[in-house]
C-alpha atoms as one frame of an Amber mdcrd trajectory, in Angstrom:
protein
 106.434  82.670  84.328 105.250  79.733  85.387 105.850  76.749  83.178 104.524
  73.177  83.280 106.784  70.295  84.379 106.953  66.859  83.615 105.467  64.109
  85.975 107.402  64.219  88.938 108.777  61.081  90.788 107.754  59.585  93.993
 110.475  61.837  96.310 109.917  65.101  94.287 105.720  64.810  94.985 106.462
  64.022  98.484 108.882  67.021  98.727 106.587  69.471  96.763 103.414  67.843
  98.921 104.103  71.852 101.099 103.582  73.768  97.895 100.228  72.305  96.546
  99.141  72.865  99.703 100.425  76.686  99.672  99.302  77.273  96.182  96.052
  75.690  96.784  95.419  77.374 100.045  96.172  80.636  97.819  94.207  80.196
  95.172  91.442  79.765  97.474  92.086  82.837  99.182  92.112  84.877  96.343
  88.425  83.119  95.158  89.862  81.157  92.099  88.734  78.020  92.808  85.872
  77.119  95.441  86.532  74.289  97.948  84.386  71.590  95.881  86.731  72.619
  93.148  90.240  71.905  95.117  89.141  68.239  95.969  88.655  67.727  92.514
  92.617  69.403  91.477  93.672  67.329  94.216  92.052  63.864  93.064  93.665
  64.739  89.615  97.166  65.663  91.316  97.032  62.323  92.839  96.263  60.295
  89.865  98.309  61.989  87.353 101.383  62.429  89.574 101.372  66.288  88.421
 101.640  69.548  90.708  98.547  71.509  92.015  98.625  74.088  89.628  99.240
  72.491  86.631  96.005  69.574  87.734  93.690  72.913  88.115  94.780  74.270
  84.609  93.833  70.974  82.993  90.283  71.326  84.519  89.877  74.827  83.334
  89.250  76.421  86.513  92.294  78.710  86.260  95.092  80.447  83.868  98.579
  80.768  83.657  97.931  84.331  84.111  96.553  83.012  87.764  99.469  80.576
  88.829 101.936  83.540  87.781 100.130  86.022  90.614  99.827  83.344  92.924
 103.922  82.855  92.712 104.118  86.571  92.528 102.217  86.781  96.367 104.551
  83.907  97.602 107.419  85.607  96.901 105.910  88.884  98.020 106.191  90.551
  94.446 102.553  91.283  94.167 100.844  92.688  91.107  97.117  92.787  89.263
  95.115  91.504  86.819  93.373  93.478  84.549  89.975  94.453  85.799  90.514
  93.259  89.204  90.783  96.835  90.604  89.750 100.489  89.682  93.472 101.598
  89.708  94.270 103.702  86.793  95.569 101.288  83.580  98.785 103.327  82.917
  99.836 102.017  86.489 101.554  99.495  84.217 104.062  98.330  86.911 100.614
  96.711  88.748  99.255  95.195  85.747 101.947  94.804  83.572 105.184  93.389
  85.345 107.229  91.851  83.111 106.667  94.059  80.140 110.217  95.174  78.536
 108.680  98.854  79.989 108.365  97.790  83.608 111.999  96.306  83.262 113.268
  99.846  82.330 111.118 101.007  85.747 113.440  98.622  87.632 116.485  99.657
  85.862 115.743 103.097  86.971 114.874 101.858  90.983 118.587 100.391  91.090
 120.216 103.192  89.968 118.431 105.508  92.502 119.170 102.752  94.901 123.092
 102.811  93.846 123.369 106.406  93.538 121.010 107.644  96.417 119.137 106.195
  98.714 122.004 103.477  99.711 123.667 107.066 100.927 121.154 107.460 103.796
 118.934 109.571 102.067 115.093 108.896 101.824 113.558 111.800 100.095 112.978
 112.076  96.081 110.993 114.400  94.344 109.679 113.614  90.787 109.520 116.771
  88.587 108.430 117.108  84.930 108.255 120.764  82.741 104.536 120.359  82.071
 101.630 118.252  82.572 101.818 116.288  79.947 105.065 115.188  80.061 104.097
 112.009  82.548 105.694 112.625  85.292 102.329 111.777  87.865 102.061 108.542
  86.197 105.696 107.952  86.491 106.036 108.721  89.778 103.173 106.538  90.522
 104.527 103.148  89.217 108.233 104.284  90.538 106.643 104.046  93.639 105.137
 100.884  93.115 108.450  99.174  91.667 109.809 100.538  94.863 107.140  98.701
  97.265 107.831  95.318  95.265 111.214  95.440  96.532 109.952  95.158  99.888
 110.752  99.011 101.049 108.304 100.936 102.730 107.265 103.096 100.131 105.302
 106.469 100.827 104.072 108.411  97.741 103.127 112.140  98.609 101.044 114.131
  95.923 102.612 117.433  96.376 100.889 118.896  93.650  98.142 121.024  95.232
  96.871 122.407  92.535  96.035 119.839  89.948  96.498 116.678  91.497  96.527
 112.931  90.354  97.569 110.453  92.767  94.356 110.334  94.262  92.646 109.203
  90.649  95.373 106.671  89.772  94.806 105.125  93.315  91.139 105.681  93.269
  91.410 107.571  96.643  88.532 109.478  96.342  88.692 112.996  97.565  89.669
 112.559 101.603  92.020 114.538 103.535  95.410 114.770 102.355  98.857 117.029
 102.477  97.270 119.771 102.578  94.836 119.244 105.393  97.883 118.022 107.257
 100.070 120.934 106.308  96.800 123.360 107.849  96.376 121.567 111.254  93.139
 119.679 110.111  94.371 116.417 109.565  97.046 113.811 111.052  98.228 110.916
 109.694  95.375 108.883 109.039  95.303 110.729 105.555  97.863 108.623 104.672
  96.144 105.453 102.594  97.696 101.999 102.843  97.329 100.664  99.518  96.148
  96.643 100.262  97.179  95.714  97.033 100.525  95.496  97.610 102.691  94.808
 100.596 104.643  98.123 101.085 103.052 100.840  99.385 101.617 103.747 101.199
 100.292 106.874  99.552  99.223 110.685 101.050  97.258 112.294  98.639  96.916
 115.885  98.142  93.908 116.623  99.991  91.708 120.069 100.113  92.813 122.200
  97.222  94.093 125.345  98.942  94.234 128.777  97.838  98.071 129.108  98.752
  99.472 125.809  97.771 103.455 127.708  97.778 103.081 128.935 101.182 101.750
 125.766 102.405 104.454 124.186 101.166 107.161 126.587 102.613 106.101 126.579
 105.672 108.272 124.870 108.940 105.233 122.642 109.136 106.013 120.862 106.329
 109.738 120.483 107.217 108.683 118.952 109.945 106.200 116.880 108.208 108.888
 115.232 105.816 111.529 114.946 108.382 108.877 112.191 110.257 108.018 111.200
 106.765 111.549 109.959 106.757 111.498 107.970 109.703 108.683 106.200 109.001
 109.079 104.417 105.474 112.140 103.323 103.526 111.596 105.440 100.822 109.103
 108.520 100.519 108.776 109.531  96.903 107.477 113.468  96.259 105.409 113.947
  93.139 106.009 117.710  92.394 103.788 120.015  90.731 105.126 120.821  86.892
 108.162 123.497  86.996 105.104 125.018  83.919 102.612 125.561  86.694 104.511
 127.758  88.899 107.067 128.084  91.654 105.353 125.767  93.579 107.800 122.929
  93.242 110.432 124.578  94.612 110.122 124.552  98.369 109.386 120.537  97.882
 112.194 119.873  95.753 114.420 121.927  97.880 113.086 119.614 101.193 113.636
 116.247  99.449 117.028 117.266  98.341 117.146 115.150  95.410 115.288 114.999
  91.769 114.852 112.932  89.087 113.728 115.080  85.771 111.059 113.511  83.726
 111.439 114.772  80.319 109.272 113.662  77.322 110.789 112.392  73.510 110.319
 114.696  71.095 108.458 117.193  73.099 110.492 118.814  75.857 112.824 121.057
  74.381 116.532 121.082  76.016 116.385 124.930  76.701 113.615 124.329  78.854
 115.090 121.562  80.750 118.717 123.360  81.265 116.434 126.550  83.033 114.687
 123.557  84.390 117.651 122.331  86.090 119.505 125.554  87.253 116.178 126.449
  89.286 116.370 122.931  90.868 120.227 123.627  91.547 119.005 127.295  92.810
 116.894 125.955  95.374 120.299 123.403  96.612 118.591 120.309  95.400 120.556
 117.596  93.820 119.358 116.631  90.188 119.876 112.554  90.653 118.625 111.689
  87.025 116.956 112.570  83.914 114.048 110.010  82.712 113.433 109.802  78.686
 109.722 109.270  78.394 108.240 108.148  74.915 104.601 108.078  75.605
């Protein structure tokens, strides 16, 4: 968080002169503050001996809140502000980045860092026992965690039959996995997401009519194996085990799984058939994620 300093001396306002500069030249990027509006912060910087940001609070044309993303872009830890994009609010690790919930989010990227992808590996499916358990959502701002770090994150939607990437991105309805998986699309389903520096995200596409075959097929072996050598980190959200046996041939290609499981709803029967179908199909269950919402 950014916090306001006292008056600097003479050397530390000569040293900082490179960061007004930046955070000005920032702020005006993003359309905070109009050029009229910087020579006024900077005739206020100069008579009060005070930095950029702190001379454009005092005139009210910006927020904490603002200085706070503006650090976040310098140091390439981008996020949102509420309202400034059509993303879905429970993306929480966009909007809401230093929220004790968002902290758990990282705790769970360094683990899976640690205990998997440090090994070489690339590939993670997400799986949940139901729709409402979260795990779309979850996947979503693990993935987004994941592109803060500065790894070239790809989410995949690999739920072809009720998918929900393409709403919490506000994708639309384009081509997707599926087209790519039936010869009528290449890679240019694949969306960069602007908002952030690493994140990528290939949405489910045309819903099918045989979303297991699809999925079984060599094409999409093939498919994830390139995946894998394009991005840092390609992140699978799976269809619910509830839906179907259509999880299976994606869990089985990433190799690894995370179980999202929610409090006081998912039942532990469920979850140990959950994981000896995972461990069926040779997958490796990397963790189990408590949600409580």
């Amino acid at each position: 968080m950014h916090t306001l300093s006292p008056a600097p001396t003479g050397a530390e306002r000569a040293s900082a002169s490179g960061e007004h500069a930046s955070i000005g030249s920032v702020l005006l990027e993003m359309g905070k503050i109009t050029p009229e509006n910087a020579e006024r912060v900077l005739r206020m910087q100069k008579e009060l001996g005070i930095r950029f940001g702190e001379a454009a609070i005092k005139l009210g044309l910006i927020t904490d809140a603002d200085i706070q993303q503006v650090l976040a872009r310098q140091f390439d830890y981008p996020y949102l502000l509420e309202g400034e994009s059509k993303f879905s609010p429970k993306l929480v690790a966009a909007y809401q980045p230093f929220t004790p919930q968002v902290e758990a989010l990282r705790a769970v990227r360094s683990q899976l860092m640690l205990r998997w992808f440090t090994q070489g590996r690339k590939a993670l499916a997400v799986v949940s026992l139901d729709e409402e358990d979260g795990g779309s959502i979850f996947a979503a701002n693990l993935a987004v965690v994941f592109s803060q770090l500065g790894e070239q994150t790809l989410l995949v939607d690999g739920n072809l039959r009720a998918p929900s990437q393409q709403q919490i991105f506000d994708l639309g309805n384009g081509l997707g996995l599926s087209d790519i998986l039936a010869g009528r699309a290449g890679q240019e389903a694949v969306s960069r997401i602007d908002s952030f520096v690493a994140l990528s995200v290939l949405p489910s596409g045309t819903l099918p009519p045989n979303p297991q075959e699809l999925l079984g097929r060599d094409t999409f072996r093939n498919l994830s194996a390139d995946l894998e050598q394009r991005y840092d980190v390609v992140l699978y959200d799976a269809p619910p085990f509830a839906t179907g046996a259509d999880a299976l041939p994606l869990v089985a290609r990433a190799g690894g799984v995370i179980i999202v499981v929610r409090k006081n709803r998912s039942r532990y029967n469920d979850i140990a058939a959950l994981s000896d179908r995972i461990a069926q199909s040779g997958a490796q269950i990397v963790g189990t994620v408590l949600v409580d919402h």
